[in-house]
Amino acid sequence: MRCISRPQKDLVMFPDQRCWTSSERPSGEAARQNYVDFVSSLTPSLESSSQAGPGAGRSLPESEHVVMTSEDSITTIMLNRPAKKNAITIQMYQDIILALKAAGKDNSAITVFTGSGDYYSSGNDLTNFVSFASGDLEKISEESANTLRNVVDTFIDFPKPLVAAVNGPAVGISVTLLGLFDTVYASDRATLHTPFTSLGQTPEGCSSYTFPKIMGPAKAAEMLIFGKKITAREACAQGLVTEVFPDRTFQREVWTRLREYAKNSPNAMRIGKQLLRSSEKEKLHAVNAEECRVGRERWLSEECAAAVQSFLSRKARL
Ligand SMILES: CCCCCC/C=C/C(=O)SCCNC(=O)CCNC(=O)[C@H](O)C(C)(C)COP(=O)(O)OP(=O)(O)OC[C@H]1O[C@@H](n2cnc3c(N)ncnc32)[C@H](O)[C@@H]1OP(=O)(O)O
């Protein structure tokens, strides 16, 4: 067992899981080296990230609908397509991957994901599926599954504290991914909806694993299999949302809190996250691979094609 305590006169803690008495204590330099080795073993990328100067090594994606900003040691990735309720296009998935990779390496302490306008996100842009009807089905579905797998893998591997600021209703993949965030703050105006089965689709974003773990299998089934829409407060009671704020004060309260959190040691937060999450990573990657394999089959189904067609032709009927 590792000893973790305040400094004591005769007992010092070292990272190889034993406690020394003062007589056998390693020299100061050896102790320091032990500590550095321990920290490095936990976080291989720590060295490079702590050496990065402001903005160093950062490649901001030039994206129309995914906006990345940094301030007060917080990098924010904002879905910015409010006229379409922040529905996520193929290009946006690619931009999200680039933005997360850049945020993972920049010198910010915390990364925040949010939406602009009245929605957090309406999930996958259903016109992404239109190309299925017009091209090489096998190829397009394979590319889409690869895109989905890459974006979810990037969330699984994200090395820093990742916070979702759910500013409004969330649908589909924008909900399922919440299970991979470290903290989820939501406006009391937000609802969470995963209407997969009415679209002939199946859960993704590792939700088939994270949701039952977070909220229990029965509540997860209501959401993921029956498509029950829940409020932010219900999601909070079930553990998917960390805290709910009145919509009127949501931005002020969340950002005040995050600015305080961002003053903590970035390296300690990064290592803490790794301790909390690393034992699950392999499992999450396997779940992601399987969800994408199954999802790809569903996208090719007639049920899915009909549901997407029905949404897209809605206007014509109005
Ligand atoms: C690479 C492939 C990866 C696949 C990943 C698998 C992911 C799956 C999912 O995420 S499933 C969930 C998909 N999302 C939905 O089913 C939501 C569809 N949208 C709606 O139901 C509604 O638009 C709404 C409830 C979100 C909002 O309704 P309302 O307030 O009445 O607004 P409008 O419907 O008028 O929407 C305004 C404008 O936005 C367009 N839009 C909204 N959401 C989407 C969307 N998901 N895909 C495409 N377009 C969307 C809507 O058509 C309107 O456009 P218009 O003004 O008419 O041009």
PDB file of C-alpha atoms in Angstrom, residues 35-242:
ATOM      1  CA  TYR A  35       9.489  10.799  -7.480  1.00  0.00           C
ATOM      2  CA  VAL A  36      10.214  11.948 -11.014  1.00  0.00           C
ATOM      3  CA  ASP A  37      10.301   8.314 -12.186  1.00  0.00           C
ATOM      4  CA  PHE A  38       6.991   7.640 -10.506  1.00  0.00           C
ATOM      5  CA  VAL A  39       5.297  10.656 -12.002  1.00  0.00           C
ATOM      6  CA  SER A  40       6.730   9.875 -15.428  1.00  0.00           C
ATOM      7  CA  SER A  41       5.434   6.321 -15.243  1.00  0.00           C
ATOM      8  CA  LEU A  42       1.950   7.668 -14.601  1.00  0.00           C
ATOM      9  CA  THR A  43       2.001  10.255 -17.312  1.00  0.00           C
ATOM     10  CA  PRO A  44       4.399   9.795 -20.168  1.00  0.00           C
ATOM     11  CA  SER A  45       3.373  13.076 -21.780  1.00  0.00           C
ATOM     12  CA  LEU A  46       3.806  15.185 -18.671  1.00  0.00           C
ATOM     13  CA  GLU A  47       7.327  16.270 -19.510  1.00  0.00           C
ATOM     14  CA  SER A  48       6.466  17.680 -22.888  1.00  0.00           C
ATOM     15  CA  SER A  49       3.280  19.363 -21.758  1.00  0.00           C
ATOM     16  CA  SER A  50       4.875  21.107 -18.797  1.00  0.00           C
ATOM     17  CA  GLN A  51       7.640  22.384 -21.015  1.00  0.00           C
ATOM     18  CA  ALA A  52       5.292  23.818 -23.557  1.00  0.00           C
ATOM     19  CA  GLY A  53       5.235  27.591 -23.441  1.00  0.00           C
ATOM     20  CA  PRO A  54       2.062  29.599 -23.885  1.00  0.00           C
ATOM     21  CA  GLY A  55       0.474  28.307 -27.025  1.00  0.00           C
ATOM     22  CA  ALA A  56       3.543  26.224 -27.890  1.00  0.00           C
ATOM     23  CA  GLY A  57       2.979  23.198 -30.119  1.00  0.00           C
ATOM     24  CA  ARG A  58      -0.609  24.213 -30.572  1.00  0.00           C
ATOM     25  CA  SER A  59      -2.276  23.786 -33.905  1.00  0.00           C
ATOM     26  CA  LEU A  60      -5.675  25.394 -33.790  1.00  0.00           C
ATOM     27  CA  PRO A  61      -7.974  23.854 -36.310  1.00  0.00           C
ATOM     28  CA  GLU A  62      -9.439  26.300 -38.770  1.00  0.00           C
ATOM     29  CA  SER A  63     -13.018  25.305 -38.376  1.00  0.00           C
ATOM     30  CA  GLU A  64     -16.239  26.999 -39.259  1.00  0.00           C
ATOM     31  CA  HIS A  65     -18.351  25.202 -36.677  1.00  0.00           C
ATOM     32  CA  VAL A  66     -15.956  24.097 -33.942  1.00  0.00           C
ATOM     33  CA  VAL A  67     -14.465  27.073 -32.142  1.00  0.00           C
ATOM     34  CA  MET A  68     -11.531  26.740 -29.801  1.00  0.00           C
ATOM     35  CA  THR A  69     -10.489  29.431 -27.333  1.00  0.00           C
ATOM     36  CA  SER A  70      -8.147  29.572 -24.337  1.00  0.00           C
ATOM     37  CA  GLU A  71      -8.333  31.849 -21.315  1.00  0.00           C
ATOM     38  CA  ASP A  72      -7.507  31.595 -17.599  1.00  0.00           C
ATOM     39  CA  SER A  73      -5.869  28.169 -18.108  1.00  0.00           C
ATOM     40  CA  ILE A  74      -9.084  26.825 -19.627  1.00  0.00           C
ATOM     41  CA  THR A  75      -9.414  25.707 -23.228  1.00  0.00           C
ATOM     42  CA  THR A  76     -12.971  25.761 -24.510  1.00  0.00           C
ATOM     43  CA  ILE A  77     -14.205  23.778 -27.486  1.00  0.00           C
ATOM     44  CA  MET A  78     -17.555  25.108 -28.618  1.00  0.00           C
ATOM     45  CA  LEU A  79     -19.922  23.603 -31.162  1.00  0.00           C
ATOM     46  CA  ASN A  80     -20.953  26.663 -33.122  1.00  0.00           C
ATOM     47  CA  ARG A  81     -23.748  25.847 -35.519  1.00  0.00           C
ATOM     48  CA  PRO A  82     -26.727  27.230 -33.640  1.00  0.00           C
ATOM     49  CA  ALA A  83     -29.041  27.497 -36.653  1.00  0.00           C
ATOM     50  CA  LYS A  84     -28.883  23.679 -36.896  1.00  0.00           C
ATOM     51  CA  LYS A  85     -28.972  23.181 -33.118  1.00  0.00           C
ATOM     52  CA  ASN A  86     -25.250  22.306 -33.266  1.00  0.00           C
ATOM     53  CA  ALA A  87     -25.877  19.127 -35.254  1.00  0.00           C
ATOM     54  CA  ILE A  88     -22.501  17.499 -35.898  1.00  0.00           C
ATOM     55  CA  THR A  89     -21.361  17.097 -39.512  1.00  0.00           C
ATOM     56  CA  ILE A  90     -18.574  14.769 -40.676  1.00  0.00           C
ATOM     57  CA  GLN A  91     -16.275  17.797 -40.925  1.00  0.00           C
ATOM     58  CA  MET A  92     -17.160  18.761 -37.344  1.00  0.00           C
ATOM     59  CA  TYR A  93     -16.240  15.276 -36.073  1.00  0.00           C
ATOM     60  CA  GLN A  94     -12.826  15.720 -37.711  1.00  0.00           C
ATOM     61  CA  ASP A  95     -12.490  19.201 -36.227  1.00  0.00           C
ATOM     62  CA  ILE A  96     -13.445  17.938 -32.764  1.00  0.00           C
ATOM     63  CA  ILE A  97     -10.659  15.344 -32.990  1.00  0.00           C
ATOM     64  CA  LEU A  98      -8.148  18.054 -33.974  1.00  0.00           C
ATOM     65  CA  ALA A  99      -9.373  20.403 -31.258  1.00  0.00           C
ATOM     66  CA  LEU A 100      -9.155  17.718 -28.541  1.00  0.00           C
ATOM     67  CA  LYS A 101      -5.673  16.707 -29.660  1.00  0.00           C
ATOM     68  CA  ALA A 102      -4.552  20.338 -29.537  1.00  0.00           C
ATOM     69  CA  ALA A 103      -6.204  20.940 -26.147  1.00  0.00           C
ATOM     70  CA  GLY A 104      -4.608  17.792 -24.749  1.00  0.00           C
ATOM     71  CA  LYS A 105      -1.176  19.212 -25.531  1.00  0.00           C
ATOM     72  CA  ASP A 106      -1.608  22.909 -24.811  1.00  0.00           C
ATOM     73  CA  ASN A 107      -0.741  24.553 -21.510  1.00  0.00           C
ATOM     74  CA  SER A 108      -4.308  24.791 -20.206  1.00  0.00           C
ATOM     75  CA  ALA A 109      -5.317  22.968 -17.038  1.00  0.00           C
ATOM     76  CA  ILE A 110      -8.909  22.093 -17.937  1.00  0.00           C
ATOM     77  CA  THR A 111     -10.806  21.600 -21.195  1.00  0.00           C
ATOM     78  CA  VAL A 112     -14.456  22.531 -21.493  1.00  0.00           C
ATOM     79  CA  PHE A 113     -16.864  21.335 -24.183  1.00  0.00           C
ATOM     80  CA  THR A 114     -20.026  23.334 -24.808  1.00  0.00           C
ATOM     81  CA  GLY A 115     -22.514  24.535 -27.420  1.00  0.00           C
ATOM     82  CA  SER A 116     -23.538  27.939 -28.730  1.00  0.00           C
ATOM     83  CA  GLY A 117     -27.121  29.169 -28.873  1.00  0.00           C
ATOM     84  CA  ASP A 118     -30.066  27.412 -27.285  1.00  0.00           C
ATOM     85  CA  TYR A 119     -28.898  23.806 -27.796  1.00  0.00           C
ATOM     86  CA  TYR A 120     -25.868  21.934 -26.515  1.00  0.00           C
ATOM     87  CA  SER A 121     -26.165  19.711 -29.596  1.00  0.00           C
ATOM     88  CA  SER A 122     -28.820  17.859 -31.562  1.00  0.00           C
ATOM     89  CA  GLY A 123     -26.315  15.043 -32.131  1.00  0.00           C
ATOM     90  CA  ASN A 124     -25.291  13.541 -35.414  1.00  0.00           C
ATOM     91  CA  ASP A 125     -26.304  15.649 -38.409  1.00  0.00           C
ATOM     92  CA  LEU A 126     -28.822  13.343 -40.032  1.00  0.00           C
ATOM     93  CA  THR A 127     -27.831  14.560 -43.482  1.00  0.00           C
ATOM     94  CA  ASN A 128     -24.556  12.667 -42.861  1.00  0.00           C
ATOM     95  CA  PHE A 129     -26.570   9.620 -43.813  1.00  0.00           C
ATOM     96  CA  VAL A 130     -27.830  11.048 -47.093  1.00  0.00           C
ATOM     97  CA  SER A 131     -24.629  10.040 -48.858  1.00  0.00           C
ATOM     98  CA  PHE A 132     -25.420   6.446 -47.915  1.00  0.00           C
ATOM     99  CA  ALA A 133     -28.248   6.486 -50.411  1.00  0.00           C
ATOM    100  CA  SER A 134     -26.181   7.851 -53.242  1.00  0.00           C
ATOM    101  CA  GLY A 135     -22.799   6.165 -53.149  1.00  0.00           C
ATOM    102  CA  ASP A 136     -20.781   3.105 -52.407  1.00  0.00           C
ATOM    103  CA  LEU A 137     -22.585   1.949 -49.265  1.00  0.00           C
ATOM    104  CA  GLU A 138     -19.821  -0.302 -47.985  1.00  0.00           C
ATOM    105  CA  LYS A 139     -17.169   2.368 -48.371  1.00  0.00           C
ATOM    106  CA  ILE A 140     -19.186   5.229 -46.906  1.00  0.00           C
ATOM    107  CA  SER A 141     -20.390   3.200 -43.953  1.00  0.00           C
ATOM    108  CA  GLU A 142     -16.831   2.049 -43.265  1.00  0.00           C
ATOM    109  CA  GLU A 143     -15.528   5.623 -43.395  1.00  0.00           C
ATOM    110  CA  SER A 144     -18.308   6.804 -41.103  1.00  0.00           C
ATOM    111  CA  ALA A 145     -17.633   4.010 -38.620  1.00  0.00           C
ATOM    112  CA  ASN A 146     -13.920   4.915 -38.662  1.00  0.00           C
ATOM    113  CA  THR A 147     -14.750   8.562 -38.045  1.00  0.00           C
ATOM    114  CA  LEU A 148     -17.024   7.654 -35.146  1.00  0.00           C
ATOM    115  CA  ARG A 149     -14.449   5.291 -33.693  1.00  0.00           C
ATOM    116  CA  ASN A 150     -11.698   7.929 -33.925  1.00  0.00           C
ATOM    117  CA  VAL A 151     -13.719  10.654 -32.302  1.00  0.00           C
ATOM    118  CA  VAL A 152     -14.790   8.433 -29.401  1.00  0.00           C
ATOM    119  CA  ASP A 153     -11.234   7.078 -28.988  1.00  0.00           C
ATOM    120  CA  THR A 154     -10.022  10.658 -28.709  1.00  0.00           C
ATOM    121  CA  PHE A 155     -12.463  11.319 -25.865  1.00  0.00           C
ATOM    122  CA  ILE A 156     -11.403   8.080 -24.129  1.00  0.00           C
ATOM    123  CA  ASP A 157      -7.722   9.042 -24.337  1.00  0.00           C
ATOM    124  CA  PHE A 158      -8.121  12.715 -23.459  1.00  0.00           C
ATOM    125  CA  PRO A 159      -5.438  13.321 -20.826  1.00  0.00           C
ATOM    126  CA  LYS A 160      -6.756  16.335 -18.871  1.00  0.00           C
ATOM    127  CA  PRO A 161      -9.905  17.045 -16.867  1.00  0.00           C
ATOM    128  CA  LEU A 162     -12.708  17.312 -19.400  1.00  0.00           C
ATOM    129  CA  VAL A 163     -15.823  19.226 -18.406  1.00  0.00           C
ATOM    130  CA  ALA A 164     -19.095  19.432 -20.327  1.00  0.00           C
ATOM    131  CA  ALA A 165     -21.048  22.664 -19.926  1.00  0.00           C
ATOM    132  CA  VAL A 166     -24.428  21.481 -21.200  1.00  0.00           C
ATOM    133  CA  ASN A 167     -26.021  24.820 -22.000  1.00  0.00           C
ATOM    134  CA  GLY A 168     -29.278  23.422 -23.392  1.00  0.00           C
ATOM    135  CA  PRO A 169     -30.942  20.279 -24.771  1.00  0.00           C
ATOM    136  CA  ALA A 170     -28.653  17.465 -25.892  1.00  0.00           C
ATOM    137  CA  VAL A 171     -29.493  14.652 -28.298  1.00  0.00           C
ATOM    138  CA  GLY A 172     -27.836  11.438 -29.486  1.00  0.00           C
ATOM    139  CA  ILE A 173     -24.072  11.284 -29.518  1.00  0.00           C
ATOM    140  CA  SER A 174     -23.764  14.540 -27.583  1.00  0.00           C
ATOM    141  CA  VAL A 175     -25.485  12.723 -24.702  1.00  0.00           C
ATOM    142  CA  THR A 176     -23.715   9.374 -24.943  1.00  0.00           C
ATOM    143  CA  LEU A 177     -20.285  11.027 -24.881  1.00  0.00           C
ATOM    144  CA  LEU A 178     -21.117  12.608 -21.510  1.00  0.00           C
ATOM    145  CA  GLY A 179     -20.226   9.282 -19.887  1.00  0.00           C
ATOM    146  CA  LEU A 180     -16.612   9.923 -20.913  1.00  0.00           C
ATOM    147  CA  PHE A 181     -16.398  13.392 -19.341  1.00  0.00           C
ATOM    148  CA  ASP A 182     -14.949  13.922 -15.888  1.00  0.00           C
ATOM    149  CA  THR A 183     -17.586  16.457 -14.835  1.00  0.00           C
ATOM    150  CA  VAL A 184     -20.888  17.463 -16.430  1.00  0.00           C
ATOM    151  CA  TYR A 185     -22.580  20.755 -15.531  1.00  0.00           C
ATOM    152  CA  ALA A 186     -26.012  21.372 -17.007  1.00  0.00           C
ATOM    153  CA  SER A 187     -28.510  24.184 -17.283  1.00  0.00           C
ATOM    154  CA  ASP A 188     -31.902  23.346 -15.801  1.00  0.00           C
ATOM    155  CA  ARG A 189     -33.258  23.965 -19.317  1.00  0.00           C
ATOM    156  CA  ALA A 190     -31.272  21.015 -20.674  1.00  0.00           C
ATOM    157  CA  THR A 191     -32.849  17.688 -21.551  1.00  0.00           C
ATOM    158  CA  LEU A 192     -31.004  14.533 -22.519  1.00  0.00           C
ATOM    159  CA  HIS A 193     -32.401  12.393 -25.284  1.00  0.00           C
ATOM    160  CA  THR A 194     -30.999   9.347 -27.078  1.00  0.00           C
ATOM    161  CA  PRO A 195     -33.648   8.395 -29.644  1.00  0.00           C
ATOM    162  CA  PHE A 196     -31.541   5.655 -31.204  1.00  0.00           C
ATOM    163  CA  THR A 197     -34.123   2.976 -31.637  1.00  0.00           C
ATOM    164  CA  SER A 198     -36.656   5.297 -33.256  1.00  0.00           C
ATOM    165  CA  LEU A 199     -33.894   5.960 -35.806  1.00  0.00           C
ATOM    166  CA  GLY A 200     -33.184   2.238 -36.228  1.00  0.00           C
ATOM    167  CA  GLN A 201     -29.788   2.823 -34.573  1.00  0.00           C
ATOM    168  CA  THR A 202     -27.883   1.544 -31.566  1.00  0.00           C
ATOM    169  CA  PRO A 203     -25.988   3.307 -28.752  1.00  0.00           C
ATOM    170  CA  GLU A 204     -22.483   4.645 -29.283  1.00  0.00           C
ATOM    171  CA  GLY A 205     -19.943   6.809 -27.427  1.00  0.00           C
ATOM    172  CA  CYS A 206     -19.309   3.833 -25.062  1.00  0.00           C
ATOM    173  CA  SER A 207     -22.729   4.482 -23.525  1.00  0.00           C
ATOM    174  CA  SER A 208     -23.622   0.776 -23.684  1.00  0.00           C
ATOM    175  CA  TYR A 209     -20.947   0.402 -21.004  1.00  0.00           C
ATOM    176  CA  THR A 210     -20.785   3.778 -19.208  1.00  0.00           C
ATOM    177  CA  PHE A 211     -24.529   4.384 -18.780  1.00  0.00           C
ATOM    178  CA  PRO A 212     -25.381   1.095 -17.000  1.00  0.00           C
ATOM    179  CA  LYS A 213     -22.314   1.654 -14.840  1.00  0.00           C
ATOM    180  CA  ILE A 214     -23.286   5.218 -13.971  1.00  0.00           C
ATOM    181  CA  MET A 215     -27.064   4.930 -13.598  1.00  0.00           C
ATOM    182  CA  GLY A 216     -27.745   1.198 -13.342  1.00  0.00           C
ATOM    183  CA  PRO A 217     -28.951  -1.079 -16.143  1.00  0.00           C
ATOM    184  CA  ALA A 218     -32.669  -0.299 -15.842  1.00  0.00           C
ATOM    185  CA  LYS A 219     -32.368   3.492 -16.139  1.00  0.00           C
ATOM    186  CA  ALA A 220     -29.774   3.046 -18.902  1.00  0.00           C
ATOM    187  CA  ALA A 221     -32.183   0.800 -20.800  1.00  0.00           C
ATOM    188  CA  GLU A 222     -34.982   3.372 -20.547  1.00  0.00           C
ATOM    189  CA  MET A 223     -32.724   5.933 -22.182  1.00  0.00           C
ATOM    190  CA  LEU A 224     -30.738   3.861 -24.652  1.00  0.00           C
ATOM    191  CA  ILE A 225     -33.285   1.227 -25.683  1.00  0.00           C
ATOM    192  CA  PHE A 226     -36.628   2.983 -25.203  1.00  0.00           C
ATOM    193  CA  GLY A 227     -35.385   6.493 -26.008  1.00  0.00           C
ATOM    194  CA  LYS A 228     -36.775   8.123 -22.855  1.00  0.00           C
ATOM    195  CA  LYS A 229     -35.923  11.822 -22.728  1.00  0.00           C
ATOM    196  CA  ILE A 230     -34.823  12.937 -19.265  1.00  0.00           C
ATOM    197  CA  THR A 231     -34.352  16.343 -17.674  1.00  0.00           C
ATOM    198  CA  ALA A 232     -31.009  17.627 -16.422  1.00  0.00           C
ATOM    199  CA  ARG A 233     -32.267  17.188 -12.857  1.00  0.00           C
ATOM    200  CA  GLU A 234     -33.192  13.552 -13.503  1.00  0.00           C
ATOM    201  CA  ALA A 235     -29.791  12.981 -15.103  1.00  0.00           C
ATOM    202  CA  CYS A 236     -28.186  14.540 -12.034  1.00  0.00           C
ATOM    203  CA  ALA A 237     -30.122  12.236  -9.709  1.00  0.00           C
ATOM    204  CA  GLN A 238     -28.874   9.307 -11.815  1.00  0.00           C
ATOM    205  CA  GLY A 239     -25.251  10.422 -11.724  1.00  0.00           C
ATOM    206  CA  LEU A 240     -24.769  11.310 -15.393  1.00  0.00           C
ATOM    207  CA  VAL A 241     -24.849  15.047 -14.659  1.00  0.00           C
ATOM    208  CA  THR A 242     -22.707  16.379 -11.834  1.00  0.00           C
TER     209      THR A 242
END
